[in-house]
XYZ file of C-alpha atoms in Angstrom:
445
model
C 0.002 0.045 -0.080
C 2.826 2.431 0.846
C 6.494 2.490 0.913
C 9.125 3.770 3.414
C 10.399 6.300 0.817
C 6.748 7.594 0.420
C 6.402 8.138 4.151
C 9.799 9.982 4.492
C 8.682 13.351 3.392
C 6.188 13.551 6.357
C 8.756 12.788 9.060
C 10.527 16.102 9.498
C 7.537 18.015 10.703
C 6.374 15.044 12.806
C 9.703 14.877 14.552
C 9.602 18.603 15.478
C 6.334 18.102 17.158
C 7.405 15.227 19.481
C 8.446 15.580 22.935
C 11.327 13.131 22.425
C 12.806 15.115 19.574
C 15.570 17.225 21.246
C 16.065 20.061 18.823
C 14.102 23.175 17.996
C 12.174 23.134 14.752
C 12.238 20.479 12.015
C 15.470 19.271 10.692
C 16.638 20.419 7.182
C 16.315 16.830 5.924
C 15.450 13.360 6.982
C 17.330 10.400 5.560
C 16.216 6.818 5.908
C 18.854 4.745 7.757
C 17.024 1.416 7.921
C 13.478 0.336 7.416
C 11.356 -2.971 7.462
C 7.695 -3.571 6.761
C 6.129 -5.587 9.624
C 2.606 -5.957 8.271
C 0.894 -5.282 5.035
C -2.637 -5.630 3.675
C -5.643 -3.666 4.827
C -3.140 -1.824 7.000
C 0.644 -1.459 6.836
C 2.949 -1.495 9.736
C 6.401 0.135 9.049
C 9.517 0.262 11.254
C 11.864 3.162 10.347
C 15.188 4.417 11.518
C 15.755 7.873 10.324
C 18.639 10.445 10.562
C 17.695 13.986 11.232
C 20.220 16.171 9.313
C 21.039 19.932 9.397
C 23.157 20.490 6.269
C 25.691 17.718 6.500
C 25.557 17.320 10.308
C 23.538 14.537 11.693
C 21.341 15.699 14.648
C 20.438 12.365 15.694
C 18.914 8.963 14.843
C 15.197 8.333 15.643
C 12.939 5.431 15.646
C 9.431 5.384 14.209
C 6.768 2.708 14.176
C 4.060 3.742 11.793
C 0.781 2.609 10.605
C -0.994 3.367 7.263
C -4.469 2.791 6.151
C -6.639 4.052 3.289
C -7.569 7.663 3.811
C -10.986 7.319 2.211
C -12.114 5.037 5.012
C -13.415 5.897 8.525
C -10.834 5.227 11.282
C -12.265 6.022 14.740
C -9.081 5.409 16.469
C -7.652 8.413 14.768
C -10.282 10.804 16.298
C -8.641 13.344 18.701
C -5.138 12.018 17.758
C -3.738 14.947 15.571
C -0.457 14.747 17.386
C 0.026 11.207 16.227
C -1.063 11.709 12.692
C 1.837 12.338 10.118
C -0.424 13.140 7.175
C -1.721 11.729 3.950
C 0.290 10.369 1.029
C -0.974 10.034 -2.507
C 0.018 6.442 -3.742
C -0.835 4.474 -6.840
C -3.345 2.579 -4.670
C -5.001 5.941 -3.607
C -4.611 8.358 -0.605
C -3.128 6.685 2.578
C -3.250 8.056 6.060
C 0.080 7.628 7.946
C 0.114 7.711 11.750
C 1.885 6.500 14.865
C 1.170 2.793 15.099
C 0.560 2.533 18.866
C -2.799 4.321 18.523
C -4.015 1.429 16.281
C -4.512 -1.613 18.682
C -4.001 -4.379 16.144
C -0.619 -2.840 15.029
C 0.501 -2.129 18.676
C -0.247 -5.851 19.459
C 1.999 -6.816 16.555
C 4.721 -4.690 17.974
C 4.581 -6.520 21.364
C 4.811 -9.863 19.460
C 7.947 -8.832 17.804
C 9.474 -7.802 21.040
C 8.340 -10.684 23.366
C 6.959 -13.513 21.113
C 5.924 -15.561 24.089
C 3.510 -13.003 25.345
C -0.081 -12.670 24.465
C -2.316 -9.614 24.966
C -5.652 -8.239 24.031
C -5.707 -4.641 25.167
C -3.251 -1.674 24.785
C -2.893 1.777 26.083
C -0.326 4.402 25.826
C 1.039 6.046 28.886
C 0.372 9.893 28.544
C 3.463 10.998 30.508
C 6.194 13.469 29.618
C 9.249 11.471 28.749
C 11.922 10.946 26.094
C 10.593 7.472 25.030
C 7.234 6.027 24.376
C 5.628 3.598 26.886
C 2.743 1.327 26.052
C 0.774 -0.885 28.511
C -0.709 -4.266 27.462
C -3.404 -5.988 29.530
C -2.250 -3.904 32.525
C 0.413 -6.584 32.891
C 3.314 -5.575 30.467
C 4.857 -2.344 29.627
C 6.808 -1.854 26.469
C 9.323 1.017 26.272
C 10.094 1.949 22.696
C 13.442 3.985 22.574
C 13.063 6.956 20.340
C 16.669 8.418 20.172
C 18.703 5.417 18.939
C 22.574 4.959 19.659
C 24.821 2.240 18.444
C 25.666 -0.075 21.346
C 23.657 -1.512 24.108
C 21.163 0.723 25.677
C 22.110 1.214 29.378
C 18.389 0.781 30.395
C 18.319 -2.836 28.964
C 21.756 -3.854 29.947
C 21.749 -2.605 33.506
C 18.309 -4.143 34.460
C 19.472 -7.506 32.936
C 22.694 -7.456 34.965
C 21.221 -6.286 38.239
C 18.530 -9.081 38.036
C 21.289 -11.578 37.366
C 23.101 -10.430 40.565
C 20.162 -10.780 42.851
C 18.844 -7.221 42.905
C 15.070 -7.662 43.210
C 14.139 -3.983 42.947
C 13.840 -3.910 39.103
C 10.823 -5.100 37.058
C 10.997 -8.465 35.281
C 12.303 -8.211 31.790
C 10.259 -10.307 29.315
C 11.879 -9.409 25.951
C 14.190 -7.110 24.124
C 14.026 -5.891 20.409
C 17.536 -5.370 18.973
C 18.957 -4.942 15.549
C 22.436 -4.411 14.275
C 23.392 -1.117 12.661
C 22.985 -1.451 8.935
C 24.104 1.782 7.382
C 27.479 1.111 6.141
C 29.058 3.711 8.613
C 31.720 3.296 11.256
C 29.232 1.521 13.594
C 27.938 -0.947 11.001
C 27.021 -4.285 12.667
C 26.933 -2.936 16.260
C 23.892 -3.738 18.406
C 21.097 -1.260 18.682
C 18.538 -1.820 21.416
C 15.152 -0.698 20.098
C 12.553 -1.609 22.708
C 12.076 -3.655 25.837
C 9.035 -5.355 27.380
C 8.791 -5.557 31.119
C 6.263 -6.536 33.886
C 3.877 -3.620 34.521
C 3.621 -2.706 38.207
C -0.219 -2.430 38.283
C -1.223 0.323 40.844
C 2.246 1.427 41.561
C 2.880 4.998 42.660
C 6.192 6.892 41.971
C 8.088 8.429 44.727
C 7.584 11.911 43.386
C 3.893 11.777 43.927
C 4.137 10.122 47.144
C 6.425 12.702 48.414
C 3.979 15.482 47.261
C 1.164 13.750 49.022
C 3.159 13.378 52.254
C 4.098 17.070 52.115
C 0.498 18.139 51.763
C -0.577 15.968 54.705
C 2.152 17.321 56.892
C 0.968 20.856 56.142
C -2.763 19.879 56.795
C -1.803 18.333 60.146
C 0.020 21.600 61.179
C 2.820 19.391 62.657
C 6.352 18.288 62.074
C 6.821 15.317 59.886
C 7.699 12.678 62.450
C 4.291 13.343 64.321
C 2.244 13.499 61.006
C 0.330 10.837 59.338
C 2.111 12.001 56.162
C 5.595 11.205 57.490
C 7.830 10.264 54.642
C 10.892 9.473 56.773
C 10.463 5.755 56.812
C 10.128 5.570 52.902
C 13.082 8.029 52.628
C 15.141 5.576 54.761
C 13.989 2.500 52.630
C 14.764 4.368 49.457
C 18.415 5.097 50.924
C 18.806 1.353 51.723
C 17.586 0.389 48.143
C 19.918 2.821 46.573
C 22.857 1.604 48.662
C 22.031 -1.961 47.545
C 21.766 -0.774 43.882
C 25.263 0.610 44.010
C 26.897 -2.462 45.619
C 25.034 -4.717 43.114
C 26.103 -2.474 40.216
C 29.640 -2.765 41.530
C 29.364 -6.470 41.438
C 27.962 -6.637 37.983
C 30.244 -4.182 36.302
C 33.291 -4.027 38.609
C 35.022 -0.930 39.996
C 37.778 1.307 38.583
C 40.091 3.962 39.645
C 38.239 7.215 39.879
C 39.313 10.069 37.816
C 38.392 13.235 39.677
C 39.644 15.506 36.944
C 37.194 13.955 34.500
C 34.423 14.390 36.914
C 35.323 18.031 37.426
C 35.714 18.464 33.635
C 32.101 17.364 33.166
C 30.985 19.640 35.790
C 32.688 22.609 34.075
C 31.397 21.611 30.643
C 27.865 21.499 32.173
C 28.483 24.883 33.785
C 29.538 26.380 30.335
C 26.232 25.490 28.895
C 24.364 27.545 31.212
C 26.976 30.220 32.382
C 24.725 33.093 31.450
C 22.053 31.979 33.946
C 24.139 31.124 37.052
C 26.826 32.574 39.393
C 29.396 30.762 37.303
C 32.569 32.071 39.018
C 31.362 31.069 42.479
C 30.419 27.732 41.325
C 33.663 27.179 39.527
C 35.574 27.932 42.808
C 33.647 25.124 44.498
C 34.659 22.876 41.716
C 38.181 23.783 42.409
C 37.829 22.241 45.893
C 36.646 18.939 44.458
C 39.544 18.986 41.917
C 41.867 18.814 44.777
C 40.452 15.492 46.182
C 43.126 12.750 46.160
C 41.194 9.799 47.439
C 37.652 9.863 46.062
C 36.878 6.258 46.483
C 36.408 3.862 43.461
C 34.307 4.720 40.375
C 31.367 2.340 39.622
C 28.498 2.120 37.244
C 25.640 4.154 38.651
C 22.005 4.807 37.661
C 22.922 8.288 36.300
C 19.480 9.991 36.736
C 18.154 8.869 40.022
C 15.291 10.839 41.518
C 11.991 10.198 43.188
C 10.231 9.698 39.874
C 12.453 6.833 39.134
C 11.285 5.011 42.188
C 8.008 3.109 42.087
C 6.313 1.665 45.121
C 4.024 -1.331 44.388
C 2.346 -3.738 46.730
C 5.344 -5.913 46.439
C 7.793 -3.043 47.390
C 9.927 -0.305 45.865
C 11.336 -0.666 42.291
C 14.090 1.345 40.455
C 13.401 2.185 36.777
C 14.998 4.033 33.903
C 18.638 3.496 33.741
C 19.358 5.468 30.594
C 20.821 8.450 32.525
C 20.187 12.177 32.064
C 18.941 12.671 28.541
C 20.664 15.960 27.985
C 24.032 14.596 28.764
C 26.099 12.780 26.038
C 25.843 9.036 26.061
C 29.567 8.551 26.748
C 29.207 10.610 29.800
C 26.192 8.816 31.081
C 27.805 5.406 30.798
C 31.215 6.426 32.277
C 31.795 4.945 35.797
C 31.357 7.585 38.411
C 30.997 8.078 42.144
C 27.871 6.675 43.763
C 27.535 10.053 45.356
C 26.301 11.386 42.048
C 23.251 9.263 42.431
C 22.896 10.234 46.134
C 22.949 13.940 45.045
C 20.180 13.287 42.515
C 17.952 11.885 45.181
C 18.685 14.722 47.569
C 17.920 17.298 44.786
C 14.607 15.489 44.222
C 13.555 15.995 47.850
C 14.212 19.572 47.431
C 12.151 19.813 44.131
C 9.189 18.204 46.030
C 9.433 20.690 48.811
C 9.880 23.558 46.502
C 6.727 22.609 44.517
C 4.537 22.384 47.564
C 6.115 25.579 49.017
C 5.034 27.334 45.790
C 1.446 25.861 46.273
C 1.184 27.660 49.637
C 2.434 31.105 48.633
C 3.435 33.201 51.550
C 2.247 30.814 54.269
C 4.974 31.182 56.767
C 4.059 28.040 58.891
C 3.747 25.981 55.779
C 7.170 27.067 54.710
C 8.749 26.090 57.991
C 7.030 22.714 57.834
C 8.129 22.042 54.147
C 11.771 22.847 55.078
C 11.651 20.506 58.045
C 10.131 17.770 55.802
C 13.083 18.267 53.311
C 15.782 18.078 56.165
C 14.179 15.090 57.711
C 13.784 13.185 54.346
C 17.437 13.925 53.377
C 18.647 12.860 56.811
C 16.608 9.574 56.805
C 17.714 8.757 53.192
C 21.375 9.183 53.954
C 20.899 7.052 57.229
C 19.508 4.192 55.276
C 22.100 4.599 52.485
C 25.122 4.675 54.768
C 23.860 1.720 56.817
C 23.882 -0.523 53.542
C 26.411 -3.506 54.014
C 29.400 -2.884 51.731
C 28.632 0.658 50.874
C 31.545 2.124 52.845
C 33.983 0.293 50.389
C 32.506 2.492 47.517
C 32.918 5.749 49.355
C 35.809 7.943 50.502
C 36.205 9.236 54.140
C 33.470 11.289 55.760
C 34.946 14.738 55.073
C 35.621 13.851 51.358
C 32.240 12.236 50.992
C 30.526 15.629 52.262
C 32.879 17.686 49.915
C 32.072 15.543 46.859
C 28.342 15.204 47.604
C 28.090 19.016 47.715
C 29.949 19.274 44.358
C 27.642 16.591 42.734
C 24.504 18.375 44.175
C 25.905 21.683 42.748
C 26.438 20.016 39.378
C 22.907 18.499 39.417
C 21.435 21.934 40.208
C 23.445 23.424 37.276
C 22.134 20.648 34.925
C 18.551 21.419 36.208
C 18.977 25.127 35.294
C 19.691 24.163 31.640
C 16.726 21.669 31.594
C 14.264 24.075 33.058
C 15.403 27.032 30.823
C 14.766 24.694 27.916
C 11.489 23.115 28.835
C 9.902 24.582 31.958
C 11.189 28.210 32.369
C 8.750 28.886 35.144
C 10.567 26.380 37.284
C 14.016 27.553 36.866
C 13.834 29.369 40.218
C 13.992 25.912 42.063
C 17.516 24.955 40.915
C 18.646 28.601 41.139
C 17.542 28.681 44.765
C 19.374 25.353 45.446
C 22.547 26.866 43.917
C 22.270 29.904 46.261
C 21.888 27.615 49.213
C 24.768 25.416 48.358
C 27.050 28.255 47.820
C 26.088 30.018 51.147
């Protein structure tokens, strides 16, 4: 009914409209890197890898799974789905409507079959959340994550979960299947593995730590009492999250091994991140704090870490807490995300997340002084209990430097995380940029 080449002219504008496309405006050109037709007949299902190009510079490689049906027929599933519609193509067989395949249940079920052939499902729904990938739930039992930005080599989210499970870490969802395909573009990475999608157990009824923290804060304020005496006390959960994070790091060290830490490389990444947002922050003061970190001589070993750990990456289900999304911070280069680092970088991410939750609820309450004091106390208690749980983890001290150096490096990683957040918020949520800027002021005080 339609070919990949006929679809291609629709792709540039579609990319520019997607949350997971990480550039402003459509690319100058879109080139087909690889393609395969997965279904044909009354409806087509096409898998495409495309390169977004600006002049001769490749902006990135993106994955699309697209459906096509005759445009002169009524398709109820398309109603209200303009964001998933690419457009209409005139073909030799007549006009054809092209769209994101996941809104078409029969096509979405075929995608699951290709990722996890042993699984069967009858219902499908997309998760309407802000993220850099696409997540689809089948029968409320399985969730498929389709990676949108594709890199040569194993995706860290697939590889890390597989290795953690093999080393007895029970706080990751079960992995049911992986879709992979070798690079086939004749370039320098030709033949390398590309992870395209993964199917995992869906944690029905689970709540993420971010929303649980917000709920806790609101109860504390409603109770007009400090966290420990409130029905919304988050302290026990924070301590449990600390213990799970500690176990995560010891298991990652087992799975990937440890290496000598390169403090100069860490500080180099700090400074590179600072340069990206220099005009928005007190750059010279921040740089002087990084100078202190650069002088550390015994930082502990470097290990594989989560790379983007925060409350939203922790899910609490009936069976306990789970850690998700091991891809690292999407705005950082892949090589930087995969590089071994100090486990304190993940710890800093969690501490920053407690501050974000407190700042959001503080903003809700406006000039309520009593609420401000309760929110600040909640953050202090959550941070303290998290660190208590983390530092009590068996084997964690072998991955950390002495106490004074731990404090110094932790502050540097927190500062780097806040600087990263300034860049993210400036690009995507400008009204939130005051949160990391406030943290920077506090860390520099």
